[in-house]
CSV table of C-alpha atoms in Angstrom, one decimal:
chain,number,residue,atom,x,y,z
A,1,MET,CA,8.2,-17.0,10.0
A,2,TYR,CA,8.4,-20.6,9.0
A,3,ASN,CA,10.7,-21.3,6.1
A,4,PHE,CA,9.2,-22.3,2.8
A,5,ASP,CA,10.2,-22.7,-1.0
A,6,PHE,CA,10.4,-19.8,-2.9
A,7,GLU,CA,9.5,-19.5,-6.6
A,8,LYS,CA,9.4,-16.5,-9.0
A,9,PRO,CA,8.0,-17.3,-12.2
A,10,SER,CA,8.1,-15.0,-15.3
A,11,THR,CA,4.8,-16.2,-16.9
A,12,ILE,CA,1.1,-16.5,-15.9
A,13,ALA,CA,1.3,-20.2,-16.8
A,14,ASP,CA,4.5,-21.1,-15.0
A,15,ALA,CA,2.9,-19.3,-11.8
A,16,VAL,CA,-0.3,-21.5,-12.0
A,17,ALA,CA,1.8,-24.5,-12.5
A,18,ALA,CA,3.8,-23.6,-9.5
A,19,LEU,CA,0.8,-22.9,-7.3
A,20,ALA,CA,-0.8,-26.4,-7.8
A,21,THR,CA,1.4,-27.7,-5.1
A,22,GLU,CA,-0.4,-28.2,-1.7
A,23,ASP,CA,-0.1,-25.2,0.7
A,24,ALA,CA,1.6,-23.1,-2.2
A,25,GLN,CA,0.6,-19.3,-1.6
A,26,ALA,CA,0.9,-16.5,-4.2
A,27,LEU,CA,2.8,-13.4,-3.2
A,28,GLY,CA,1.6,-10.2,-4.5
A,29,GLY,CA,3.6,-7.1,-2.7
A,30,GLY,CA,3.8,-9.0,0.6
A,31,GLN,CA,2.5,-5.9,2.5
A,32,THR,CA,0.0,-7.9,4.4
A,33,LEU,CA,1.0,-11.6,3.5
A,34,LEU,CA,4.7,-11.1,5.2
A,35,PRO,CA,3.5,-9.6,8.4
A,36,THR,CA,0.8,-12.3,8.6
A,37,MET,CA,3.4,-14.9,8.0
A,38,LYS,CA,5.8,-13.3,10.9
A,39,GLN,CA,2.9,-13.8,13.1
A,40,ARG,CA,2.5,-17.5,12.0
A,41,LEU,CA,-1.0,-16.8,11.2
A,42,ALA,CA,-0.1,-18.3,7.7
A,43,SER,CA,2.7,-20.7,7.1
A,44,PRO,CA,2.7,-21.7,3.3
A,45,SER,CA,5.0,-24.6,2.1
A,46,LYS,CA,5.8,-22.5,-0.8
A,47,ILE,CA,5.7,-18.9,-2.0
A,48,VAL,CA,5.1,-18.0,-5.5
A,49,SER,CA,6.1,-14.6,-6.4
A,50,LEU,CA,4.0,-12.7,-8.9
A,51,SER,CA,6.5,-9.8,-9.1
A,52,GLY,CA,8.4,-11.1,-12.2
A,53,ILE,CA,5.5,-11.5,-14.4
A,54,SER,CA,5.8,-8.8,-17.0
A,55,GLU,CA,2.4,-9.5,-18.5
A,56,MET,CA,0.5,-8.6,-15.2
A,57,GLN,CA,2.3,-5.2,-14.8
A,58,GLY,CA,1.0,-1.8,-15.8
A,59,VAL,CA,-1.9,0.4,-16.5
A,60,CYS,CA,-3.7,0.4,-20.1
A,61,LYS,CA,-7.0,1.6,-21.7
A,62,GLY,CA,-9.1,-1.1,-23.1
A,63,ASP,CA,-11.0,-1.2,-26.4
A,64,ASP,CA,-14.4,-0.3,-24.7
A,65,GLY,CA,-12.6,2.6,-22.8
A,66,SER,CA,-12.0,0.9,-19.5
A,67,VAL,CA,-9.0,1.1,-17.5
A,68,CYS,CA,-7.1,-2.0,-17.3
A,69,ILE,CA,-4.6,-2.6,-14.5
A,70,GLY,CA,-2.5,-5.5,-14.2
A,71,GLY,CA,-2.7,-7.7,-11.1
A,72,ALA,CA,0.8,-7.2,-10.2
A,73,THR,CA,0.8,-3.4,-10.5
A,74,THR,CA,1.6,-1.5,-7.5
A,75,HIS,CA,-0.4,1.2,-5.7
A,76,ALA,CA,2.3,3.8,-6.8
A,77,THR,CA,2.1,2.8,-10.3
A,78,VAL,CA,-1.9,3.0,-10.3
A,79,ALA,CA,-1.4,6.5,-8.5
A,80,ALA,CA,1.0,7.7,-11.3
A,81,SER,CA,-0.7,6.3,-14.3
A,82,ALA,CA,-4.4,5.8,-13.8
A,83,SER,CA,-4.9,9.3,-15.0
A,84,GLU,CA,-7.9,8.3,-17.1
A,85,TYR,CA,-9.9,7.4,-13.8
A,86,PRO,CA,-8.8,10.3,-11.4
A,87,ALA,CA,-10.7,8.9,-8.5
A,88,LEU,CA,-9.3,5.5,-8.6
A,89,ALA,CA,-5.5,7.1,-8.8
A,90,ALA,CA,-6.2,9.1,-5.8
A,91,LEU,CA,-7.3,6.1,-3.9
A,92,ALA,CA,-4.1,4.5,-4.8
A,93,SER,CA,-2.2,7.2,-3.7
A,94,ASN,CA,-3.5,7.1,-0.2
A,95,ILE,CA,-3.0,3.7,0.6
A,96,GLY,CA,-0.7,3.0,3.4
A,97,ASP,CA,2.4,5.0,3.1
A,98,PRO,CA,4.7,5.6,0.2
A,99,ALA,CA,7.1,2.7,0.6
A,100,VAL,CA,4.2,0.4,1.2
A,101,ARG,CA,2.8,1.7,-2.0
A,102,ASN,CA,5.8,1.0,-3.8
A,103,ARG,CA,5.4,-2.8,-3.0
A,104,GLY,CA,1.6,-3.4,-2.4
A,105,THR,CA,-0.3,-4.6,-5.5
A,106,ILE,CA,-4.0,-4.3,-6.6
A,107,GLY,CA,-4.2,-8.0,-7.2
A,108,GLY,CA,-2.9,-8.8,-3.8
A,109,SER,CA,-5.4,-6.3,-2.3
A,110,LEU,CA,-8.4,-7.7,-4.0
A,111,ALA,CA,-7.4,-11.4,-3.4
A,112,ASN,CA,-7.1,-10.6,0.4
A,113,ASN,CA,-10.1,-8.6,0.5
A,114,ASP,CA,-9.2,-7.1,3.9
A,115,PRO,CA,-12.7,-5.7,5.3
A,116,ALA,CA,-10.8,-2.4,5.7
A,117,ALA,CA,-8.7,-2.4,2.5
A,118,CYS,CA,-9.3,0.8,0.0
A,119,TYR,CA,-9.5,-1.2,-3.4
A,120,PRO,CA,-12.5,-3.5,-2.7
A,121,SER,CA,-14.7,-0.4,-2.5
A,122,ALA,CA,-13.3,1.0,-5.8
A,123,ALA,CA,-13.8,-2.2,-7.7
A,124,LEU,CA,-17.3,-2.9,-6.4
A,125,ALA,CA,-18.6,0.9,-6.9
A,126,SER,CA,-17.2,0.9,-10.4
A,127,GLY,CA,-18.8,-2.6,-11.3
A,128,ALA,CA,-15.2,-3.6,-12.4
A,129,THR,CA,-14.3,-7.2,-13.8
A,130,ILE,CA,-11.6,-9.2,-12.0
A,131,VAL,CA,-9.9,-11.0,-14.6
A,132,THR,CA,-8.0,-14.4,-13.5
A,133,ASN,CA,-5.9,-16.8,-15.2
A,134,ALA,CA,-9.3,-19.1,-15.5
A,135,ARG,CA,-12.2,-16.8,-16.2
A,136,GLN,CA,-13.8,-13.2,-15.8
A,137,ILE,CA,-15.7,-12.4,-12.5
A,138,ALA,CA,-18.1,-9.4,-11.9
A,139,ALA,CA,-17.2,-7.4,-9.0
A,140,ASP,CA,-20.8,-8.1,-7.7
A,141,ASP,CA,-20.1,-11.9,-7.6
A,142,TYR,CA,-16.4,-11.6,-6.6
A,143,PHE,CA,-16.6,-10.1,-2.8
A,144,GLN,CA,-18.2,-12.8,-0.5
A,145,GLY,CA,-17.3,-11.7,2.9
A,146,MET,CA,-14.3,-10.6,5.3
A,147,PHE,CA,-11.2,-12.2,3.5
A,148,THR,CA,-13.4,-14.2,1.2
A,149,THR,CA,-13.6,-14.1,-2.3
A,150,ALA,CA,-14.8,-16.0,-5.5
A,151,LEU,CA,-11.3,-17.0,-6.1
A,152,ASN,CA,-10.4,-20.8,-6.1
A,153,GLU,CA,-7.2,-22.3,-4.8
A,154,GLY,CA,-4.2,-21.2,-7.0
A,155,GLU,CA,-6.2,-19.0,-9.1
A,156,ILE,CA,-4.5,-15.7,-9.8
A,157,ILE,CA,-5.9,-12.1,-10.7
A,158,THR,CA,-4.1,-11.3,-13.8
A,159,GLU,CA,-5.8,-8.0,-14.5
A,160,VAL,CA,-8.7,-5.6,-13.2
A,161,ARG,CA,-10.9,-3.8,-15.7
A,162,PHE,CA,-12.6,-0.5,-14.5
A,163,PRO,CA,-15.3,1.1,-16.4
A,164,VAL,CA,-14.6,4.8,-16.3
A,165,PRO,CA,-17.6,6.7,-14.6
A,166,GLU,CA,-18.6,10.3,-15.4
A,167,ALA,CA,-17.8,11.4,-11.8
A,168,ALA,CA,-16.4,9.5,-8.9
A,169,ASN,CA,-14.8,10.2,-5.6
A,170,TYR,CA,-13.6,8.1,-2.5
A,171,GLN,CA,-13.6,9.4,1.0
A,172,LYS,CA,-11.6,7.6,3.7
A,173,PHE,CA,-11.9,8.1,7.3
A,174,GLU,CA,-8.7,6.8,8.4
A,175,GLN,CA,-7.9,4.8,11.6
A,176,PRO,CA,-5.0,6.9,12.6
A,177,ALA,CA,-2.5,4.3,13.8
A,178,SER,CA,-3.0,1.8,10.9
A,179,ARG,CA,-4.2,4.2,8.1
A,180,PHE,CA,-6.5,1.4,7.0
A,181,ALA,CA,-10.2,2.7,6.4
A,182,MET,CA,-12.2,3.1,9.7
A,183,VAL,CA,-14.7,3.7,7.1
A,184,GLY,CA,-14.5,4.3,3.4
A,185,VAL,CA,-16.8,5.3,0.6
A,186,PHE,CA,-16.5,5.2,-3.0
A,187,VAL,CA,-19.2,6.6,-5.1
A,188,ALA,CA,-19.4,6.4,-8.9
A,189,LYS,CA,-21.8,8.0,-11.1
A,190,TYR,CA,-22.4,6.2,-14.6
A,191,ALA,CA,-24.8,7.1,-17.2
A,192,ASP,CA,-27.2,4.4,-16.0
A,193,GLY,CA,-27.2,4.9,-12.4
A,194,VAL,CA,-24.9,5.6,-9.3
A,195,ARG,CA,-23.2,3.0,-7.5
A,196,VAL,CA,-22.0,3.4,-3.8
A,197,ALA,CA,-19.6,0.9,-2.1
A,198,VAL,CA,-18.8,0.9,1.6
A,199,THR,CA,-15.4,-0.6,3.1
A,200,GLY,CA,-14.1,-0.7,6.6
A,201,ALA,CA,-17.6,-0.8,8.0
A,202,SER,CA,-19.4,-4.1,7.8
A,203,GLU,CA,-18.5,-7.5,9.3
A,204,GLU,CA,-19.2,-8.9,6.0
A,205,GLY,CA,-16.6,-6.9,4.4
A,206,VAL,CA,-17.2,-4.4,1.4
A,207,PHE,CA,-21.0,-3.9,0.6
A,208,ARG,CA,-23.1,-1.7,-1.7
A,209,TRP,CA,-25.4,0.8,-0.1
A,210,THR,CA,-28.3,0.2,-2.3
A,211,GLU,CA,-30.9,2.9,-0.6
A,212,ALA,CA,-28.4,5.6,-1.4
A,213,GLU,CA,-27.6,4.4,-4.9
A,214,ALA,CA,-31.4,4.7,-5.7
A,215,ALA,CA,-31.5,7.9,-4.2
A,216,LEU,CA,-28.5,9.3,-5.9
A,217,SER,CA,-29.6,8.1,-9.2
A,218,ALA,CA,-32.7,10.1,-8.7
A,219,ASP,CA,-31.1,13.2,-7.7
A,220,PHE,CA,-27.2,13.5,-7.6
A,221,SER,CA,-26.7,15.6,-4.5
A,222,ALA,CA,-25.7,15.2,-1.0
A,223,HIS,CA,-29.2,16.5,-0.1
A,224,ALA,CA,-30.7,13.3,-1.6
A,225,LEU,CA,-29.3,11.4,1.3
A,226,GLU,CA,-31.0,13.3,4.3
A,227,GLY,CA,-33.8,11.1,4.9
A,228,LEU,CA,-31.8,7.8,4.8
A,229,SER,CA,-30.2,6.0,7.9
A,230,VAL,CA,-27.8,3.0,8.0
A,231,SER,CA,-28.3,0.7,10.8
A,232,GLY,CA,-25.5,-0.2,13.4
A,233,GLU,CA,-26.5,-3.8,13.2
A,234,GLY,CA,-23.5,-5.9,11.6
A,235,MET,CA,-21.2,-3.2,11.5
A,236,ILE,CA,-17.6,-3.7,13.0
A,237,ASN,CA,-17.6,-3.0,16.6
A,238,ASP,CA,-13.9,-2.6,18.2
A,239,LEU,CA,-11.8,-0.6,20.3
A,240,HIS,CA,-11.4,2.2,17.3
A,241,GLY,CA,-15.2,2.7,17.0
A,242,SER,CA,-18.5,1.2,17.8
A,243,GLY,CA,-21.0,-0.3,15.1
A,244,GLU,CA,-23.3,2.8,15.6
A,245,TYR,CA,-20.2,5.1,14.9
A,246,ARG,CA,-19.1,3.4,11.9
A,247,ALA,CA,-22.9,3.5,10.6
A,248,HIS,CA,-23.0,7.4,11.2
A,249,LEU,CA,-19.8,7.7,9.3
A,250,VAL,CA,-21.2,5.7,6.2
A,251,LYS,CA,-23.5,8.7,5.5
A,252,VAL,CA,-21.3,11.4,6.5
A,253,LEU,CA,-18.7,9.9,4.0
A,254,THR,CA,-21.1,9.3,1.3
A,255,LYS,CA,-22.6,12.8,1.4
A,256,ARG,CA,-18.7,14.2,1.2
A,257,ALA,CA,-18.0,12.0,-1.5
A,258,VAL,CA,-21.0,13.3,-3.7
A,259,ALA,CA,-20.3,16.9,-2.7
A,260,ALA,CA,-16.7,16.3,-4.0
A,261,CYS,CA,-17.8,14.7,-7.3
B,1,MET,CA,18.7,-22.3,0.1
B,2,THR,CA,18.9,-20.0,-2.9
B,3,ASN,CA,21.6,-18.0,-4.4
B,4,ILE,CA,20.8,-14.4,-4.8
B,5,SER,CA,22.9,-11.5,-6.2
B,6,MET,CA,22.3,-8.0,-6.2
B,7,THR,CA,24.0,-4.4,-6.5
B,8,VAL,CA,24.0,-2.6,-3.1
B,9,ASN,CA,25.5,0.6,-3.2
B,10,GLY,CA,27.1,0.2,-6.5
B,11,LYS,CA,28.9,-3.1,-5.5
B,12,THR,CA,27.9,-6.6,-6.7
B,13,VAL,CA,27.2,-8.9,-3.9
B,14,SER,CA,25.8,-12.4,-3.6
B,15,GLY,CA,24.9,-14.8,-0.9
B,16,GLU,CA,22.8,-17.9,0.0
B,17,VAL,CA,19.5,-17.1,1.5
B,18,GLU,CA,16.5,-19.1,3.0
B,19,GLY,CA,13.1,-18.5,1.4
B,20,ARG,CA,12.1,-16.4,4.4
B,21,THR,CA,15.2,-14.4,4.8
B,22,LEU,CA,14.1,-10.7,4.8
B,23,LEU,CA,15.9,-8.2,3.0
B,24,VAL,CA,16.8,-6.3,6.1
B,25,ASP,CA,18.4,-9.4,7.5
B,26,PHE,CA,20.3,-10.1,4.4
B,27,LEU,CA,21.8,-6.5,4.5
B,28,ARG,CA,22.4,-6.5,8.2
B,29,ASN,CA,23.6,-10.3,8.9
B,30,ASP,CA,25.2,-11.4,5.6
B,31,LEU,CA,26.6,-8.1,4.2
B,32,ARG,CA,27.0,-6.4,7.8
B,33,LEU,CA,25.6,-3.1,6.5
B,34,THR,CA,24.0,-2.3,9.9
B,35,GLY,CA,22.9,1.1,9.2
B,36,THR,CA,19.6,0.0,8.1
B,37,HIS,CA,17.6,-0.6,11.3
B,38,VAL,CA,14.9,-2.7,12.4
B,39,GLY,CA,12.5,-0.8,14.6
B,40,CYS,CA,9.1,-2.4,14.6
B,41,ASP,CA,9.7,-5.4,12.1
B,42,THR,CA,5.7,-4.9,11.2
B,43,SER,CA,6.3,-2.4,8.3
B,44,GLN,CA,5.0,0.6,10.2
B,45,CYS,CA,8.0,2.5,11.6
B,46,GLY,CA,10.2,2.7,8.3
B,47,ALA,CA,13.7,2.7,10.0
B,48,CYS,CA,14.6,-0.3,7.6
B,49,THR,CA,13.5,2.1,4.4
B,50,VAL,CA,15.9,1.3,1.8
B,51,HIS,CA,15.7,1.9,-2.2
B,52,VAL,CA,15.2,-0.9,-4.3
B,53,ASP,CA,15.4,-0.3,-8.0
B,54,GLY,CA,15.2,3.4,-7.2
B,55,VAL,CA,12.1,3.3,-4.9
B,56,ALA,CA,11.7,3.3,-1.1
B,57,VAL,CA,10.6,0.0,0.4
B,58,LYS,CA,10.4,-1.3,3.7
B,59,SER,CA,13.3,-3.9,3.8
B,60,CYS,CA,11.6,-5.7,6.7
B,61,THR,CA,8.7,-6.4,4.5
B,62,MET,CA,10.4,-7.7,1.4
B,63,LEU,CA,12.2,-11.2,1.0
B,64,ALA,CA,15.7,-11.0,0.3
B,65,ALA,CA,14.9,-13.5,-2.7
B,66,GLU,CA,12.7,-10.8,-4.2
B,67,ALA,CA,15.5,-8.5,-4.5
B,68,ASP,CA,17.6,-10.9,-6.5
B,69,GLY,CA,19.0,-9.0,-9.4
B,70,ALA,CA,17.9,-5.7,-8.1
B,71,ASP,CA,19.6,-2.3,-7.5
B,72,VAL,CA,19.7,-1.5,-3.8
B,73,ALA,CA,20.8,1.7,-2.0
B,74,THR,CA,21.2,2.0,1.7
B,75,ILE,CA,22.1,4.6,4.1
B,76,GLU,CA,25.8,3.3,3.8
B,77,GLY,CA,26.0,4.5,0.2
B,78,GLN,CA,24.7,8.0,0.8
B,79,ALA,CA,27.9,9.8,2.0
B,80,GLY,CA,30.8,10.3,-0.7
B,81,ALA,CA,33.5,8.1,-0.8
B,82,ASP,CA,35.8,10.4,1.3
B,83,GLY,CA,33.1,10.3,4.1
B,84,SER,CA,31.6,13.6,3.3
B,85,LEU,CA,28.0,13.7,4.0
B,86,ASN,CA,25.3,14.2,1.3
B,87,THR,CA,22.9,17.2,1.0
B,88,ILE,CA,20.2,15.6,3.0
B,89,GLN,CA,22.5,14.0,5.8
B,90,ALA,CA,24.2,17.5,6.1
B,91,ALA,CA,21.0,19.3,6.6
B,92,PHE,CA,19.9,16.8,9.2
B,93,GLN,CA,23.1,17.5,11.0
B,94,GLU,CA,22.9,21.4,10.4
B,95,HIS,CA,19.2,21.6,11.7
B,96,HIS,CA,19.3,19.0,14.4
B,97,GLY,CA,17.1,16.4,12.4
B,98,LEU,CA,18.0,13.6,14.8
B,99,GLN,CA,18.1,12.9,18.5
B,100,CYS,CA,18.5,9.3,19.4
B,101,GLY,CA,19.1,8.7,15.7
B,102,PHE,CA,17.5,5.4,15.4
B,103,CYS,CA,14.9,6.4,12.8
B,104,THR,CA,17.4,8.3,10.9
B,105,PRO,CA,18.7,6.1,8.2
B,106,GLY,CA,15.0,5.5,7.2
B,107,MET,CA,14.1,9.1,7.3
B,108,VAL,CA,17.4,10.0,5.2
B,109,MET,CA,16.2,7.5,2.7
B,110,ALA,CA,12.5,8.4,2.6
B,111,ALA,CA,13.6,11.9,2.1
B,112,ALA,CA,15.9,11.2,-0.8
B,113,ASP,CA,13.0,9.2,-2.4
B,114,LEU,CA,10.8,12.4,-1.8
B,115,LEU,CA,13.1,14.9,-3.3
B,116,LYS,CA,14.0,12.6,-6.4
B,117,ASN,CA,10.3,13.0,-7.5
B,118,ASN,CA,9.6,16.3,-6.0
B,119,PRO,CA,12.7,18.6,-5.6
B,120,LYS,CA,10.9,21.3,-3.8
B,121,PRO,CA,8.1,20.1,-1.7
B,122,THR,CA,6.0,22.0,0.6
B,123,GLU,CA,5.8,21.3,4.4
B,124,ALA,CA,2.5,19.5,4.0
B,125,GLU,CA,3.9,17.4,1.1
B,126,ILE,CA,7.0,16.5,3.3
B,127,ARG,CA,4.8,15.4,6.4
B,128,HIS,CA,2.5,13.5,4.0
B,129,HIS,CA,5.5,11.6,2.4
B,130,LEU,CA,6.9,10.8,6.1
B,131,GLU,CA,3.6,9.0,6.9
B,132,GLY,CA,5.3,5.8,7.1
B,133,ASN,CA,8.5,6.8,9.0
B,134,ILE,CA,8.1,7.0,12.9
B,135,CYS,CA,10.4,9.0,15.2
B,136,ARG,CA,10.0,7.7,18.5
B,137,CYS,CA,11.8,10.9,20.2
B,138,THR,CA,8.8,12.8,18.2
B,139,GLY,CA,11.3,15.1,16.7
B,140,TYR,CA,9.4,15.6,13.5
B,141,HIS,CA,9.6,19.5,13.4
B,142,ASN,CA,13.3,19.4,12.7
B,143,ILE,CA,13.0,16.5,10.3
B,144,VAL,CA,10.7,18.3,8.2
B,145,LYS,CA,12.9,21.5,8.4
B,146,SER,CA,16.0,19.4,7.6
B,147,ILE,CA,14.2,18.2,4.6
B,148,MET,CA,13.2,21.6,3.5
B,149,ALA,CA,16.6,22.8,3.9
B,150,ALA,CA,18.0,20.0,1.8
B,151,SER,CA,15.8,21.0,-0.9
B,152,GLY,CA,17.5,24.3,-1.0
B,153,GLN,CA,14.2,26.4,0.4
B,154,ASP,CA,14.3,28.9,3.2
B,155,VAL,CA,13.5,27.3,6.5
B,156,SER,CA,14.0,30.8,8.6
B,157,GLN,CA,10.2,31.1,8.9
B,158,LEU,CA,9.3,27.5,10.1
B,159,ALA,CA,8.3,27.4,13.5
B,160,ALA,CA,10.3,24.5,14.7
B,161,GLU,CA,13.6,24.9,16.6
C-alpha cells in the first residue's frame, strides 16, 4: 500500500475539515478500504479515521421510536445493542466473521455500497434515513448503483435511522469463500405496506423488488409470491453463479424471509 | 512518521510508524513479537488475530496508528510469567489442536475471545466463531475439541480424534 498522512480527529467538525484536502479518504473500520489499498486499487493522500469520534458511536432509540445507529458503530455493537430491531441485529451478527465485525462499521458499509454487502438491503427495506454531516438522505434516494451513493466528496455518514417494522427478516445465501451475500433479501412489514430489498444480485447494486412488495402488502405470506418471477437480465453473472441462478435465489430467499417473519 | 504508544501484553511500548504501517507489522517488526503470524494478508485467514481493547481483530487489517493508546494482547502474553501454558494453550497441546502450528496463535486468540463472552459454547457455536480462522492443515476437529475442553466441557463424546 502506498503511504499516506494519517489523522484521527475526535469531532465530526474536525473530520469534515480534515477531509477537505484533495484525495483525502474517510476510514471507517477499514475492513474493505485497507485490502483495497493493499492492492493499490485506492491510494488516498490522507486517511481520516472516524473511529475516535465518540458522537458517532453507539445505538439509541429516537423520539419517533426509530433505532438510531452512529455511523462509526461496529457490526458487533449493532448485533449486541440493536435489540429494538431484532432482524437488524441478526443481520449485523452474521456479517463477515467475529474479528471483522469488531472493526467494520455501518457507516463504512453504507458509504462503500458494495453490491454484495448486507447493510444496504436493511437500510433500503426499512426506508432508513442516512444522516450526514450536511443533510438527511432517504434510503430510496441514497443508493445509486454499484459502489455509488448520493454522498458528496468528504461527506460523512454520522448516523443511520431505522423505523422499526412490525415484522422483518433477512435471508442471506452466502458465497462460501468470501461470506458476502451471493444473494440477500431483507423483508420488512410496516403498517403502511411491505418493503423488500435485494442485495448481491443486481449489477446495479441493492434494489427493491416492487412486485413482491405489492403482493406481500395484499397478502403477507410466502404463497403470495408463487405467481411472480424475477428476470436474470441485469443480474450479476460470475464464476460463483449465473444471472439466472441469482434471479432464482431472489424469489426463494424472499419466500424464506416471509416464512421466518 | 507518527509517534504511537500502546500497552502490549501489559507493557507500555512506543514507536515511530508510517501512516500505512499495519498493526501486525508494528508488532512483528518493531516489537519483535513474531508469534502473531501473517497468513493471507487479506483479512481472511485469521492467523494475525490479536485483541485490541478486549476484542479480537485481524491485525493485518488495522493500521498501527489506529491502535495508538489501545490495550493490545498477543499470543506472547497468554502463557504465565513462568512459561506455564494457559488453559486454552494447554488444551490445544493435550488434544492435538495443532499440526503445523501456523494458524495456532490466531486460533488461541479467537478462542479466548469466544470463551470470554460465552464460557460454555456448543460445538456449533465454536465452529461459527472460527469462521474467520483458517487452518490449512484442515485440523478443525481437534481445534474445536481443544476449545470445548478448555471451556471445561466433556469432549469424550466428540467424534474427532
